[in-house]
Structures are given as structure tokens and as C-alpha cells.
PDB file of C-alpha atoms in Angstrom:
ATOM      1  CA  UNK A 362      64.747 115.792 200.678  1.00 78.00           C
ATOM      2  CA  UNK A 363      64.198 119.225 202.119  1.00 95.00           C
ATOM      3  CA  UNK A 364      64.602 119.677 206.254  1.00 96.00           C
ATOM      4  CA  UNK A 365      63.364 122.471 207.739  1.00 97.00           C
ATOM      5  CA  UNK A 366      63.581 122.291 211.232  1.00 97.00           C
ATOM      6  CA  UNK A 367      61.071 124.765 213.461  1.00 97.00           C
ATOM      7  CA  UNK A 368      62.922 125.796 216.860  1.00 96.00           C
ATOM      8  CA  UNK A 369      62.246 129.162 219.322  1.00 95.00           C
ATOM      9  CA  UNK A 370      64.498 130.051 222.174  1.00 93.00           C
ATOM     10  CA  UNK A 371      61.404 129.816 225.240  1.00 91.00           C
ATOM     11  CA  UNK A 372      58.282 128.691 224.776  1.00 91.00           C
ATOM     12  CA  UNK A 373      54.647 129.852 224.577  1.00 91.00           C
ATOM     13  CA  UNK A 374      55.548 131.623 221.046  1.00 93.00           C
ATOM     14  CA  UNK A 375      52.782 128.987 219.106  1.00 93.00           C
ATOM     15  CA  UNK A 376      56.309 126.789 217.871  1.00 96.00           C
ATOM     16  CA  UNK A 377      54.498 123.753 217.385  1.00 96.00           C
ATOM     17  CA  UNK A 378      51.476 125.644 215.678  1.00 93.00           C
ATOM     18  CA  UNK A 379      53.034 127.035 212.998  1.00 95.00           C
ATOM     19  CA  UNK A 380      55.186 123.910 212.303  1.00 96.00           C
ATOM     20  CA  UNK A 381      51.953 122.181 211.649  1.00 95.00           C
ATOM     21  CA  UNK A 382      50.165 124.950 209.250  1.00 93.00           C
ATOM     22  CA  UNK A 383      53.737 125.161 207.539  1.00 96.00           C
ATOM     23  CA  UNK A 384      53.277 121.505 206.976  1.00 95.00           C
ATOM     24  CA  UNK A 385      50.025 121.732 205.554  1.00 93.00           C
ATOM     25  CA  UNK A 386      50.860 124.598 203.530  1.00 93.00           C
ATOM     26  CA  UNK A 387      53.523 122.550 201.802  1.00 95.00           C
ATOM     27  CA  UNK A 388      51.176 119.759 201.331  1.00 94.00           C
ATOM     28  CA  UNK A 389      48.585 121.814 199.678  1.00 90.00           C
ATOM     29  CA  UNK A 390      51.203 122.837 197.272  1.00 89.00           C
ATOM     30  CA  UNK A 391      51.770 119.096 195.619  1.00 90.00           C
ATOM     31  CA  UNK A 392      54.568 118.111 198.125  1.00 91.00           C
ATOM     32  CA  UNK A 393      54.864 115.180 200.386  1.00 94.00           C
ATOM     33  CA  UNK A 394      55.413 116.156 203.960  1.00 96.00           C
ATOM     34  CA  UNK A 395      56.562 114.709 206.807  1.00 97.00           C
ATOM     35  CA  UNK A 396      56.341 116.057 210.449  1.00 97.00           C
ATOM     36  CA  UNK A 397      58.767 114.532 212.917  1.00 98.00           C
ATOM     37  CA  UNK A 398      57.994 115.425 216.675  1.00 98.00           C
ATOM     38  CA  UNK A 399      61.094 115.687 218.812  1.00 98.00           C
ATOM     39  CA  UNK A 400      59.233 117.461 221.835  1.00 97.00           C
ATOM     40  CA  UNK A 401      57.933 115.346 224.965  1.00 96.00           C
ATOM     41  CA  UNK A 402      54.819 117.217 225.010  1.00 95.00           C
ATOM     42  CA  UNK A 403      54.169 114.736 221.757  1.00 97.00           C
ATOM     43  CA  UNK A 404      51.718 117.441 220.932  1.00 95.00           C
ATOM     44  CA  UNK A 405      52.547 117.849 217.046  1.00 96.00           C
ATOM     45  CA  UNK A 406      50.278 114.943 216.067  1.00 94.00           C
ATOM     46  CA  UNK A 407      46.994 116.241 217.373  1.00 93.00           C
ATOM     47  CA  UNK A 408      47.304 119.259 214.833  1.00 92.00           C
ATOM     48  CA  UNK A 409      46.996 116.378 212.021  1.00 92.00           C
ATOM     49  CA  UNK A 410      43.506 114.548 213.596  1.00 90.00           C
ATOM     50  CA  UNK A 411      45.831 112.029 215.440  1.00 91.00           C
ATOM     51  CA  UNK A 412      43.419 111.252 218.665  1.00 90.00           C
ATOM     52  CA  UNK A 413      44.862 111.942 222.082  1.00 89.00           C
ATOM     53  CA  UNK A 414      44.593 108.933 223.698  1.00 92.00           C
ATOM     54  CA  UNK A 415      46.605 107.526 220.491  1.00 92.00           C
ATOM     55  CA  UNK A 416      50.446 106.889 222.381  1.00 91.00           C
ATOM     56  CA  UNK A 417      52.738 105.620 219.940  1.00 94.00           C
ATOM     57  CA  UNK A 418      55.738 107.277 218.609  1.00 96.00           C
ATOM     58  CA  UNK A 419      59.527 106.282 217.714  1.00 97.00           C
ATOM     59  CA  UNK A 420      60.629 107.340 220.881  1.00 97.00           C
ATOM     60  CA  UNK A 421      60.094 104.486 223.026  1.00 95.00           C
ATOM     61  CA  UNK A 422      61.731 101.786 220.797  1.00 92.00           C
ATOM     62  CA  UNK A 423      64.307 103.920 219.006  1.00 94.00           C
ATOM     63  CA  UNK A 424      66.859 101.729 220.180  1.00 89.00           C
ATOM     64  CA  UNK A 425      65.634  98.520 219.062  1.00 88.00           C
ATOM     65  CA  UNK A 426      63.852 100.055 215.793  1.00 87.00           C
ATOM     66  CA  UNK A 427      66.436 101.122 213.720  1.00 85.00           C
ATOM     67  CA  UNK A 428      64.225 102.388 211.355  1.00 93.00           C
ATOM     68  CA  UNK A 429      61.738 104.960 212.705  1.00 96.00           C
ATOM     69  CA  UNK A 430      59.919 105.402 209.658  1.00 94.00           C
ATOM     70  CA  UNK A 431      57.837 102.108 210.874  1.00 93.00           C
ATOM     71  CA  UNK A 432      56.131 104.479 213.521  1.00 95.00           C
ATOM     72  CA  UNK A 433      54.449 106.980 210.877  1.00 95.00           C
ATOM     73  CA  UNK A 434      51.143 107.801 210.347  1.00 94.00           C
ATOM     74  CA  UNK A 435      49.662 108.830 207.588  1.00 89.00           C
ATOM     75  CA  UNK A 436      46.411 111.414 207.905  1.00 82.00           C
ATOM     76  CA  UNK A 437      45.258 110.165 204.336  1.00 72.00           C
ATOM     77  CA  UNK A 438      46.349 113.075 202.144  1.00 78.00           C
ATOM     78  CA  UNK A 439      49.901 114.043 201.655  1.00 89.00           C
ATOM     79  CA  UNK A 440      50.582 114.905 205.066  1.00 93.00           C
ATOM     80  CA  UNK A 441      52.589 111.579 207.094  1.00 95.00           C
ATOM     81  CA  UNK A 442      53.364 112.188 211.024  1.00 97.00           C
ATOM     82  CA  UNK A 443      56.266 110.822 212.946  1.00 97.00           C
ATOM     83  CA  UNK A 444      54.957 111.161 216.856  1.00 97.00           C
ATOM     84  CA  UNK A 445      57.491 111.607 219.316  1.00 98.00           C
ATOM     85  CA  UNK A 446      55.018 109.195 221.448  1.00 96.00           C
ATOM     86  CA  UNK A 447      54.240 108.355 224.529  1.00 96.00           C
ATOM     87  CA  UNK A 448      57.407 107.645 226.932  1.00 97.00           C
ATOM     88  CA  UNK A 449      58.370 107.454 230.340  1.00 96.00           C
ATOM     89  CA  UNK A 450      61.008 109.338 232.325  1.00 96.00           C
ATOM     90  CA  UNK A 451      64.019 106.502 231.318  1.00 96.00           C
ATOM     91  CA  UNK A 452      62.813 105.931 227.893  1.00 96.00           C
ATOM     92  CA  UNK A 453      63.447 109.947 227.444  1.00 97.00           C
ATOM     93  CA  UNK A 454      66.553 110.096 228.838  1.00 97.00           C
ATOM     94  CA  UNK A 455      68.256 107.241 227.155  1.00 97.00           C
ATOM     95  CA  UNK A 456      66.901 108.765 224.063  1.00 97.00           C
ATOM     96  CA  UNK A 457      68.774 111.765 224.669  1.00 97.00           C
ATOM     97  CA  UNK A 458      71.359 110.293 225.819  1.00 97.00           C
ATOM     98  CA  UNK A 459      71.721 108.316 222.537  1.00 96.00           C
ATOM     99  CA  UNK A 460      71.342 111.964 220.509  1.00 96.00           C
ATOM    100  CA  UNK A 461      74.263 113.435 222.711  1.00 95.00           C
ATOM    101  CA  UNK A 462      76.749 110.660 222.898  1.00 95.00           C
ATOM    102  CA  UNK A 463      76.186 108.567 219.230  1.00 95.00           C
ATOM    103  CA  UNK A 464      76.386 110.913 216.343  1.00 91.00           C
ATOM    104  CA  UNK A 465      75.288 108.514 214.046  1.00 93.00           C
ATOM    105  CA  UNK A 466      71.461 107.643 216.057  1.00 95.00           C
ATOM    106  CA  UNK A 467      69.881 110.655 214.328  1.00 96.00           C
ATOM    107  CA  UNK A 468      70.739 109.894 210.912  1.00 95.00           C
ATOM    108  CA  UNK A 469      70.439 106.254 211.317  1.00 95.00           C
ATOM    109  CA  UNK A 470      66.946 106.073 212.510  1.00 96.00           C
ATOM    110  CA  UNK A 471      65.431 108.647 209.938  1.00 96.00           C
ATOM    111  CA  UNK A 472      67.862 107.478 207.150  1.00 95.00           C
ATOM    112  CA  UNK A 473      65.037 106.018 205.045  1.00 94.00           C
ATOM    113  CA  UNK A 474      62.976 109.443 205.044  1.00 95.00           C
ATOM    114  CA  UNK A 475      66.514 111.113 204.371  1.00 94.00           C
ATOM    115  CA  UNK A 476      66.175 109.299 201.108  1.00 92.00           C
ATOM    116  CA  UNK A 477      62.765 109.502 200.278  1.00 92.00           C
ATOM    117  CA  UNK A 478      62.209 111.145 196.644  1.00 90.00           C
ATOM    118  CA  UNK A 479      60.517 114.437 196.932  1.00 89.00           C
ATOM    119  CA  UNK A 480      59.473 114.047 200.725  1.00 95.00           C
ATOM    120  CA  UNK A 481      59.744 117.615 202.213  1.00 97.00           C
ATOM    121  CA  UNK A 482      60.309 117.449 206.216  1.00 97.00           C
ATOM    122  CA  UNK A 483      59.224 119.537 209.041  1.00 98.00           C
ATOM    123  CA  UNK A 484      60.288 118.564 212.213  1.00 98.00           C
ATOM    124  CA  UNK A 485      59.367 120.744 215.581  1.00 98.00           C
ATOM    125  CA  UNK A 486      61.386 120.816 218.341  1.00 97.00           C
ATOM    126  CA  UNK A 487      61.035 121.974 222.192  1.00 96.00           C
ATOM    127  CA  UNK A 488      61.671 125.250 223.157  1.00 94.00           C
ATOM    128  CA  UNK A 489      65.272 126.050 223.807  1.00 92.00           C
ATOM    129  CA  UNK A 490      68.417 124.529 223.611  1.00 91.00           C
ATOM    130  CA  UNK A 491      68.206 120.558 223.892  1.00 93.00           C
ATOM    131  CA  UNK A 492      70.180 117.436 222.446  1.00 96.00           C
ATOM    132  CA  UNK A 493      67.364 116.850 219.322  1.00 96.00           C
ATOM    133  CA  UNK A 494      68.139 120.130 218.095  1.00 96.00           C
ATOM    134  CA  UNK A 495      71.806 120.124 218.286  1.00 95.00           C
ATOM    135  CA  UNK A 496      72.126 116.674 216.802  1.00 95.00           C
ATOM    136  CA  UNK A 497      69.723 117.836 213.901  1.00 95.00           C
ATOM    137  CA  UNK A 498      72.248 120.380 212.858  1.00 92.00           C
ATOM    138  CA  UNK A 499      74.882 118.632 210.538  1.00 91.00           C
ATOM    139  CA  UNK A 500      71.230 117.327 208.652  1.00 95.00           C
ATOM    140  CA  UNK A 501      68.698 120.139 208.458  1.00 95.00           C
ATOM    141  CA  UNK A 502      68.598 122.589 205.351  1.00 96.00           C
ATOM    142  CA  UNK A 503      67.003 125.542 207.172  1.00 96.00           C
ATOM    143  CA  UNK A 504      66.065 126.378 210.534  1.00 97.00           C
ATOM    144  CA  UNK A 505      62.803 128.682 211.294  1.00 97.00           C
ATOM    145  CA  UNK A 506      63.266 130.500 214.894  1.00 97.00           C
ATOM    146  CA  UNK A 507      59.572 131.702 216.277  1.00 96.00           C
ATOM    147  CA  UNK A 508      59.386 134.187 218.325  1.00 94.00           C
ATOM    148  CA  UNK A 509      56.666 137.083 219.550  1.00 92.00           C
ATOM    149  CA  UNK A 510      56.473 140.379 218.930  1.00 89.00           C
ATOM    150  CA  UNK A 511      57.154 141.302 222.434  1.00 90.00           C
ATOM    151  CA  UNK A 512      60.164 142.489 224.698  1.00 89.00           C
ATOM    152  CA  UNK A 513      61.203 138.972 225.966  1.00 89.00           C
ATOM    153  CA  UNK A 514      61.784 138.138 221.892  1.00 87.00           C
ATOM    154  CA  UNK A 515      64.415 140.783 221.773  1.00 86.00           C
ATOM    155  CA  UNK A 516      65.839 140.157 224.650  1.00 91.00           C
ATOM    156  CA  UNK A 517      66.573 136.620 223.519  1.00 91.00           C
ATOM    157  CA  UNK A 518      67.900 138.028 219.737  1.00 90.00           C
ATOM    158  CA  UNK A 519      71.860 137.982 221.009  1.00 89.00           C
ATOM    159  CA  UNK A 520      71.009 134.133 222.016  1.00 88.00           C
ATOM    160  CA  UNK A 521      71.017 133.087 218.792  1.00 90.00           C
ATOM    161  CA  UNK A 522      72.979 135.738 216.717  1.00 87.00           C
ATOM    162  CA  UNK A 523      76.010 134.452 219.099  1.00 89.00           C
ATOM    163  CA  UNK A 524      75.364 130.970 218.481  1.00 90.00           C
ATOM    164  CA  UNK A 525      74.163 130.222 221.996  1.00 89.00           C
ATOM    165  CA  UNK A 526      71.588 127.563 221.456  1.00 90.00           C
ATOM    166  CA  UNK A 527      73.355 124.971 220.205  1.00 91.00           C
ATOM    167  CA  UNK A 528      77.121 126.316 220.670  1.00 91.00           C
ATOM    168  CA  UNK A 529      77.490 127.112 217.362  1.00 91.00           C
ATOM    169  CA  UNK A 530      75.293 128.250 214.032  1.00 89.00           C
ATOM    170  CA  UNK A 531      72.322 126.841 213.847  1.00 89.00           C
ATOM    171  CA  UNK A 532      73.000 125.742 209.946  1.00 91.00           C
ATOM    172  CA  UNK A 533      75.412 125.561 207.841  1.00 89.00           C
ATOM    173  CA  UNK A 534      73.652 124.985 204.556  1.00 93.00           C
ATOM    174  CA  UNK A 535      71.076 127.887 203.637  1.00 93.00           C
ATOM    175  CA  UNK A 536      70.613 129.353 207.565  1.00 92.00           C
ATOM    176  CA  UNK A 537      68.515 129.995 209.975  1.00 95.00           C
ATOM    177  CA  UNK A 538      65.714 132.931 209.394  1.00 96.00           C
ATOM    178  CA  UNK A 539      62.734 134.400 211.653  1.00 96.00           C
ATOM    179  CA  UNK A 540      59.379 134.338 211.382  1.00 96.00           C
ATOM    180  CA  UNK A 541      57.334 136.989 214.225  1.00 94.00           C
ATOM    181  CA  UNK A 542      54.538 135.537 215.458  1.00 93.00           C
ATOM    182  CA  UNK A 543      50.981 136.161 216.805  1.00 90.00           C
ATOM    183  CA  UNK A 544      51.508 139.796 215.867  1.00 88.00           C
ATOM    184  CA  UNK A 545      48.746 142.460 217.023  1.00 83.00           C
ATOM    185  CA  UNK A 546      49.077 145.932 215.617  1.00 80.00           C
ATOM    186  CA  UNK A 547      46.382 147.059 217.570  1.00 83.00           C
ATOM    187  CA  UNK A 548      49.562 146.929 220.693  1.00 82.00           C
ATOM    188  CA  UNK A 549      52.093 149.361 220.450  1.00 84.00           C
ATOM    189  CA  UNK A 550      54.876 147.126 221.805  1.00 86.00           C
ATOM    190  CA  UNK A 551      54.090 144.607 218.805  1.00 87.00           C
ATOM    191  CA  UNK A 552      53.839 147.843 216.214  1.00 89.00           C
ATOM    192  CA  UNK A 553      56.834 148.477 218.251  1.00 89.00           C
ATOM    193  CA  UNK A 554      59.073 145.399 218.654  1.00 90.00           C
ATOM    194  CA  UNK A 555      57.797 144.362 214.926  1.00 91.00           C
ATOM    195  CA  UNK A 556      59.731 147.726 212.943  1.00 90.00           C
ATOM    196  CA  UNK A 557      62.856 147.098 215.364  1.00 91.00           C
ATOM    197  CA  UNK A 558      63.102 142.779 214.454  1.00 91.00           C
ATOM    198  CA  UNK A 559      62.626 143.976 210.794  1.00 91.00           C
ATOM    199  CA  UNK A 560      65.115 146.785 210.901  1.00 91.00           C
ATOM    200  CA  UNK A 561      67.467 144.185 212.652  1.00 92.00           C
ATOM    201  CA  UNK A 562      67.145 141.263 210.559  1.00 92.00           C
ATOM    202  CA  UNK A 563      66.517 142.383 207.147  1.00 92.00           C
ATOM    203  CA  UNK A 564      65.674 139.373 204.602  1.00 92.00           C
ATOM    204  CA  UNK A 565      66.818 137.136 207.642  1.00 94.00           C
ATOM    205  CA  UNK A 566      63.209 137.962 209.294  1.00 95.00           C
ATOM    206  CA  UNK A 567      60.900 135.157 207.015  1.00 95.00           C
ATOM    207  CA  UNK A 568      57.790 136.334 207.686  1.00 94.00           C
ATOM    208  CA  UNK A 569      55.480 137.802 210.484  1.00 94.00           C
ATOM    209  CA  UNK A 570      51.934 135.687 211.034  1.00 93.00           C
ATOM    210  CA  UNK A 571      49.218 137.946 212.679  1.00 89.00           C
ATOM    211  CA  UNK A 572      47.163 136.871 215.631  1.00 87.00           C
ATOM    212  CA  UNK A 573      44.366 135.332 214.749  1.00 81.00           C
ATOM    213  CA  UNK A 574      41.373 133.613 216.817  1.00 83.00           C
ATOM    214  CA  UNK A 575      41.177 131.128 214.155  1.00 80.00           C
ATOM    215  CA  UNK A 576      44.446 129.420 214.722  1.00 83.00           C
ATOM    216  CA  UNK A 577      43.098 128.308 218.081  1.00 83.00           C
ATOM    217  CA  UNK A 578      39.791 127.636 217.083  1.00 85.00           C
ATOM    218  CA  UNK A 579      41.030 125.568 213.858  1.00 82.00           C
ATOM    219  CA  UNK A 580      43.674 123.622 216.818  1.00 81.00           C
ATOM    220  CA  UNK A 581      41.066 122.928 219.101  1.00 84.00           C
ATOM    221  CA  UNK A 582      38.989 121.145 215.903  1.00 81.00           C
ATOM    222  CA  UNK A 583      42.097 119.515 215.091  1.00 82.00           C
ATOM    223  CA  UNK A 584      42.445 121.025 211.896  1.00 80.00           C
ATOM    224  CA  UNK A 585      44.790 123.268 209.608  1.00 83.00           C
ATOM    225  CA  UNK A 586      43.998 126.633 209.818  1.00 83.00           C
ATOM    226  CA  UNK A 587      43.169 126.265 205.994  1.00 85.00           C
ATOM    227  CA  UNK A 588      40.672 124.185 206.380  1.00 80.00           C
ATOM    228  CA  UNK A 589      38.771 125.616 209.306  1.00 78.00           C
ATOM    229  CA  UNK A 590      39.235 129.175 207.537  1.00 82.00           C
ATOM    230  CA  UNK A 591      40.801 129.437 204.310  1.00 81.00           C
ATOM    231  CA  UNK A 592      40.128 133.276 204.161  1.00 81.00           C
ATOM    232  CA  UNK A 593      41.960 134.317 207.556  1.00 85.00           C
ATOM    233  CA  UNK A 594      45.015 136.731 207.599  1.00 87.00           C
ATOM    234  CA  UNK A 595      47.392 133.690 209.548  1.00 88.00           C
ATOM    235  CA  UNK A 596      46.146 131.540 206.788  1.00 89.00           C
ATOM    236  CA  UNK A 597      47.689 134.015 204.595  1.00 91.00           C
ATOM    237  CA  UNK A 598      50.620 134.574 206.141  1.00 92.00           C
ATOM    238  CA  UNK A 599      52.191 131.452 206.910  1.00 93.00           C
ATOM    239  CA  UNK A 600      51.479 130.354 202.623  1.00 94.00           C
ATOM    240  CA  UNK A 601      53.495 133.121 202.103  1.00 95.00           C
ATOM    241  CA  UNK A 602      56.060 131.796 204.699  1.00 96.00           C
ATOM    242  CA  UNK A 603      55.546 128.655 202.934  1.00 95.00           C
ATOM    243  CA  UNK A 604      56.336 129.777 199.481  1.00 94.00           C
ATOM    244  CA  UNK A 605      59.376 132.178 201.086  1.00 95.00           C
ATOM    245  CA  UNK A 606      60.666 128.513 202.133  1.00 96.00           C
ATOM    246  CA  UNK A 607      60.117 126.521 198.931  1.00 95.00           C
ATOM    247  CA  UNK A 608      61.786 129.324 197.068  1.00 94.00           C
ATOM    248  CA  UNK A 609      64.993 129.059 199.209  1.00 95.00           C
ATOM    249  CA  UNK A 610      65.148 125.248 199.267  1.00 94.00           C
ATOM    250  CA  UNK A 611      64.251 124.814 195.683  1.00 90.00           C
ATOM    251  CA  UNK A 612      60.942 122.929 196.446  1.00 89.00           C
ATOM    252  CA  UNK A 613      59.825 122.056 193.706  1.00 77.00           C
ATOM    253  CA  UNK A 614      55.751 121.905 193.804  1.00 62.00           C
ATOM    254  CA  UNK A 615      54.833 118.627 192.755  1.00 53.00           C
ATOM    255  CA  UNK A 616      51.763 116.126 192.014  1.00 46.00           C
ATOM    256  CA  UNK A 617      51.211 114.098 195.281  1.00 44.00           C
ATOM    257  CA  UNK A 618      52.183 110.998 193.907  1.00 47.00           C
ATOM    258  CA  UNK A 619      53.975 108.755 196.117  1.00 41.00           C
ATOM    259  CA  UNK A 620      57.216 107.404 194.343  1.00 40.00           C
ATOM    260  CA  UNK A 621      57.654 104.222 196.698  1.00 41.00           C
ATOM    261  CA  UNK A 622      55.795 103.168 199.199  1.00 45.00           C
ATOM    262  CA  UNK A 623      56.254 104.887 202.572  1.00 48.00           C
ATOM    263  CA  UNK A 624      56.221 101.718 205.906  1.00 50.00           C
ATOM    264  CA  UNK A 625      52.913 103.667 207.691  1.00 53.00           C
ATOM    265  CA  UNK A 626      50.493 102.861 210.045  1.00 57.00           C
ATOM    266  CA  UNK A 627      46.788 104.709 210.233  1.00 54.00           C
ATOM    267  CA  UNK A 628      44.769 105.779 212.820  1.00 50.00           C
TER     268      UNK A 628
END
């Protein structure tokens, strides 16, 4: 049960985008996949066809559901989605509450995914430093930190080489690395702030997605990037970020058979 977990020190940086094509990417390759929303903004599921006015999530009841695998949806292919869900202000901060002060919560409620055969698991958090993200740490394999090409990006580098997000590394099993995103050569500060990241980080930079007009286009049609244009360079780039991940978490590429039944609900 591979966990990669998709964070970014501010937002803006297309997090949440490239969490979804990573998904999809791993799902075209044979794999199960699972995308957990821990964000507010509940914005994860629309990248998977799941209609806006569509509210429900894991949030609300994770108190009473002790299973949170009852609140996923499947898309119909090998892509499932765990919506954080509609919630109001109380529901949100007992939830977080619950992440801080219970270290058990986290790995209670998604224990049955935990143990899923073969299910690989993206899960996108909100920009910054937050309870989800700190609680996720003892579980998550890797952690992907998206950021721009820009001078705000660099700025923000010491924040998590000094293991200021969450008070301490951001994983403990095989790390955290950096993927560069929405990167323009055609802008000398991207040119630019691109050769200084990859200078800096070495191996630890993951891979650098271009900007592309597709990736909007292909979110505002509520579709993968791969579907809406196969050919395009982000397309490209984030399979290749894809494969850089399965490589270092030993995915292996399999058949998209489901070994047991996942509890799902459709849409």
C-alpha cells in the first residue's frame, strides 16, 4: 500500500492539479488508486467527474464512521475518490482537533485502505503547514512538495530543508522530493529559478511539469489531462513523474483487478 502524499508550502502552485494527473497516471499504469482529499476547498473530486453540487465526504461523520472507506467513490475505472466533503465551520475544527490531539484517528479511519492489496494512494493536502499533514507523517511513504518556478519558491526552500512545516522531516521512510511546476522557459526568472532548484536539489528535485493551457482546459472539462490531450508536454511530464515515483516505491504495475471488494458509493 503505497502513500504518497502531495503538499506545497503556499498555495496557487496547481497542488491539487497535479495530485489528480499523478493519480491518473498511476491508474493508467494497471494500479488501483485512491485519492484522499484533506483540503476544505474539497476541490480534489471535481478533477475525477465528481459533480459540484455532489457534498459528501468523510469529514463530516469521521467521528461516528470509523471507517472512512464507506464515503468513496468510485469514477468507474481504477481511479476511487475519498472527498474531504462538504462541512461546516465546527465539523472542521473538531476534525482537526481529533488529527492534533488523538494519534490514533488518522490511522484508524483509513485503516482498511492501509490494508488494501495493491491500492496505491494519493492524498492532497492544503497549502502549508496544517494538522492533516503532520498527522500523515508517521504513515506516508513519500511526500511530493510543488512549487513554481518563481522567486517566492526559493524563498520558501529553507522552510522545508529545516523541517519547518511540520516541526520535523517530512518522512522518514523514502523522503520527501520536488517536483517544479507550471514552468515557462519563454521567462527568464523560470529559465532562471529552474537551473538554481536543480543545482540545489539534485535527484531530490522529481520532476519539473511545463505550463501548459491544456491542464486548465482538461480541469475545466473535468478530465485528466490524458484524456483531454494525450500528446501535451504536462501530459508528458507528470508520466514521467509518475514512473520516477513507482520506481522509488516499488510499484509494481499491475492488471486492474480488484482483489476484494472496495465499500464504494457512485455518482
Amino acid at each position: 500500500m503505497p502513500l504518497v502524499c502531495v503538499c506545497s508550502p503556499k498555495g496557487g502552485v496547481g497542488k491539487t492539479t497535479l495530485a489528480a494527473n499523478l493519480a491518473w497516471s498511476l491508474a493508467r499504469s494497471g494500479s488501483k488508486v485512491l485519492a484522499i482529499d484533506f483540503d476544505v476547498q474539497n476541490a480534489l473530486r471535481l478533477h475525477f467527474g465528481v459533480p459540484l453540487h455532489d457534498g459528501r465526504g468523510y469529514v463530516a461523520r469521521s467521528e461516528e464512521q470509523a471507517d472512512w472507506s464507506q464515503s468513496i467513490l468510485t469514477t468507474g475505472g481504477n481511479i476511487f475518490v475519498l472527498p474531504y466533503g462538504d462541512v461546516t465551520e465546527p465539523q472542521r475544527e473538531r476534525f482537526e482537533e481529533n488529527l492534533m490531539k488523538d494519534p490514533h484517528f488518522l490511522r484508524r479511519g483509513l485503516d482498511t485502505v492501509l490494508n488494501y492489496p495493491g491500492l496505491v494512494i494519493v492524498a492532497d493536502f492544503p497549502p502549508g503547514p496544517g494538522p492533516a499533514l503532520k498527522a500523515m507523517a508517521a504513515l506516508a511513504d513519500m511526500h511530493l512538495v510543488v512549487m513554481l518556478a518563481d522567486t517566492a519558491s526559493v524563498s520558501l526552500l529553507p522552510q522545508i530543508e529545516e523541517n519547518r512545516m511540520i516541526g520535523k522531516p517530512l518522512n522518514n521512510k523514502q523522503g520527501h522530493y520536488f517536483v517544479l511546476n507550471q514552468c515557462d522557459n519563454r521567462r527568464n526568472i523560470n529559465r532562471d529559478v529552474t537551473a538554481f532548484i536543480q543545482q540545489r536539489l539534485g535527484d531530490n528535485l522529481l520532476g519539473v511539469v511545463h505550463r501548459d493551457e491544456s491542464v486548465g482546459e482538461a480541469n475545466a472539462s473535468q478530465q485528466s489531462v490524458y484524456d483531454f490531450s494525450p500528446a501535451s508536454a504536462a501530459a508528458f511530464d507528470i508520466e514521467l513523474i509518475a514512473k520516477r515515483v513507482s520506481s522509488i516505491l516499488n510499484i509494481t504495475v499491475g492488471n486492474g483487478e480488484v482483489q476484494a471488494a472496495i465499500r464504494t458509493h457512485h455518482y
